[in-house]
C-alpha positions as a LaTeX table, in Angstrom:
\begin{tabular}{lrrr}
\hline
Residue & $x$ (\AA) & $y$ (\AA) & $z$ (\AA) \\
\hline
Unk1 & $-15.75$ & 10.11 & 15.33 \\
Unk2 & $-17.39$ & 10.09 & 11.81 \\
Unk3 & $-20.79$ & 9.70 & 13.25 \\
Unk4 & $-19.81$ & 12.36 & 15.33 \\
Unk5 & $-19.26$ & 14.50 & 12.34 \\
Unk6 & $-22.19$ & 13.50 & 10.53 \\
Unk7 & $-24.09$ & 14.59 & 13.85 \\
Unk8 & $-22.21$ & 17.95 & 14.15 \\
Unk9 & $-23.19$ & 18.42 & 10.33 \\
Unk10 & $-26.85$ & 18.18 & 10.99 \\
Unk11 & $-27.00$ & 20.06 & 13.85 \\
Unk12 & $-24.56$ & 23.36 & 12.02 \\
Unk13 & $-26.80$ & 23.09 & 8.90 \\
Unk14 & $-29.76$ & 23.61 & 11.21 \\
Unk15 & $-28.16$ & 26.04 & 13.57 \\
Unk16 & $-27.60$ & 28.60 & 10.62 \\
Unk17 & $-30.64$ & 27.77 & 8.54 \\
Unk18 & $-28.85$ & 26.62 & 5.77 \\
Unk19 & $-32.03$ & 24.78 & 4.55 \\
Unk20 & $-30.84$ & 24.40 & 0.86 \\
Unk21 & $-27.59$ & 22.45 & 1.72 \\
Unk22 & $-27.83$ & 18.53 & 1.68 \\
Unk23 & $-26.01$ & 17.01 & 4.56 \\
Unk24 & $-24.48$ & 14.67 & 1.86 \\
Unk25 & $-22.89$ & 17.49 & $-0.20$ \\
Unk26 & $-20.49$ & 18.61 & 2.57 \\
Unk27 & $-17.91$ & 17.15 & 3.28 \\
Unk28 & $-16.20$ & 16.28 & 6.48 \\
Unk29 & $-12.86$ & 18.04 & 5.27 \\
Unk30 & $-14.49$ & 20.68 & 3.11 \\
Unk31 & $-13.76$ & 24.33 & 4.35 \\
Unk32 & $-16.58$ & 26.03 & 6.24 \\
Unk33 & $-15.68$ & 29.67 & 5.44 \\
Unk34 & $-14.78$ & 31.13 & 1.77 \\
Unk35 & $-15.89$ & 30.54 & $-1.42$ \\
Unk36 & $-14.33$ & 27.22 & $-1.99$ \\
Unk37 & $-16.71$ & 25.73 & 0.99 \\
Unk38 & $-20.09$ & 26.77 & 2.41 \\
Unk39 & $-19.60$ & 30.02 & 2.28 \\
Unk40 & $-20.15$ & 30.81 & 5.95 \\
Unk41 & $-19.49$ & 34.49 & 7.28 \\
Unk42 & $-18.37$ & 36.06 & 10.75 \\
Unk43 & $-22.01$ & 36.20 & 11.81 \\
Unk44 & $-21.94$ & 32.20 & 11.00 \\
Unk45 & $-19.48$ & 32.01 & 13.42 \\
Unk46 & $-21.44$ & 33.89 & 16.25 \\
Unk47 & $-23.97$ & 31.08 & 15.35 \\
Unk48 & $-21.70$ & 28.37 & 15.74 \\
Unk49 & $-20.22$ & 29.71 & 19.01 \\
Unk50 & $-24.08$ & 29.43 & 19.95 \\
Unk51 & $-24.10$ & 25.92 & 19.23 \\
Unk52 & $-20.93$ & 25.08 & 20.94 \\
Unk53 & $-22.35$ & 26.46 & 24.43 \\
Unk54 & $-26.12$ & 25.44 & 23.53 \\
Unk55 & $-24.99$ & 21.70 & 22.67 \\
Unk56 & $-21.72$ & 20.79 & 23.88 \\
Unk57 & $-21.19$ & 23.12 & 27.00 \\
Unk58 & $-17.89$ & 24.88 & 25.56 \\
Unk59 & $-17.95$ & 28.52 & 26.13 \\
Unk60 & $-16.19$ & 31.56 & 24.65 \\
Unk61 & $-16.41$ & 34.98 & 24.70 \\
Unk62 & $-14.52$ & 35.63 & 21.45 \\
Unk63 & $-14.97$ & 33.76 & 18.07 \\
Unk64 & $-11.31$ & 34.25 & 17.50 \\
Unk65 & $-10.09$ & 31.80 & 20.13 \\
Unk66 & $-11.54$ & 29.19 & 17.69 \\
Unk67 & $-9.46$ & 30.45 & 14.70 \\
Unk68 & $-7.92$ & 27.26 & 13.12 \\
Unk69 & $-10.93$ & 25.23 & 14.82 \\
Unk70 & $-13.52$ & 25.96 & 12.47 \\
Unk71 & $-12.08$ & 25.22 & 9.23 \\
Unk72 & $-13.61$ & 22.31 & 8.39 \\
Unk73 & $-16.56$ & 20.04 & 10.16 \\
Unk74 & $-13.33$ & 18.07 & 10.88 \\
Unk75 & $-11.57$ & 20.36 & 13.20 \\
Unk76 & $-14.44$ & 21.71 & 14.78 \\
Unk77 & $-15.59$ & 17.73 & 15.98 \\
Unk78 & $-12.01$ & 17.43 & 17.22 \\
Unk79 & $-12.00$ & 20.68 & 19.09 \\
Unk80 & $-15.37$ & 19.72 & 20.57 \\
Unk81 & $-14.35$ & 16.07 & 21.53 \\
Unk82 & $-11.06$ & 17.75 & 22.88 \\
Unk83 & $-12.97$ & 20.20 & 25.26 \\
Unk84 & $-15.26$ & 17.88 & 26.11 \\
Unk85 & $-12.86$ & 15.43 & 27.10 \\
Unk86 & $-10.53$ & 18.06 & 29.10 \\
Unk87 & $-14.07$ & 18.79 & 30.98 \\
Unk88 & $-14.85$ & 15.44 & 31.76 \\
Unk89 & $-11.46$ & 14.80 & 33.09 \\
Unk90 & $-11.22$ & 18.05 & 35.24 \\
\hline
\end{tabular}
């Protein structure tokens, strides 16, 4: 799972064009939103929805459905992992 989170981190920083953020400075459990984390906002959440669709085939029309799943890289990775498992099992 840690390798997957590292990969997700690089994808996220690239998708959000956060070129001034070094991947090693972002912890797996650091908040993605707010002043204590990366400082992402609602526009960034839409970009995360695009990343989920483009890279993982996870579609959602409402970013609010991801509340609780975009708190950190770990929670986002767990969401992706669980939704891919459901898609494979179906």
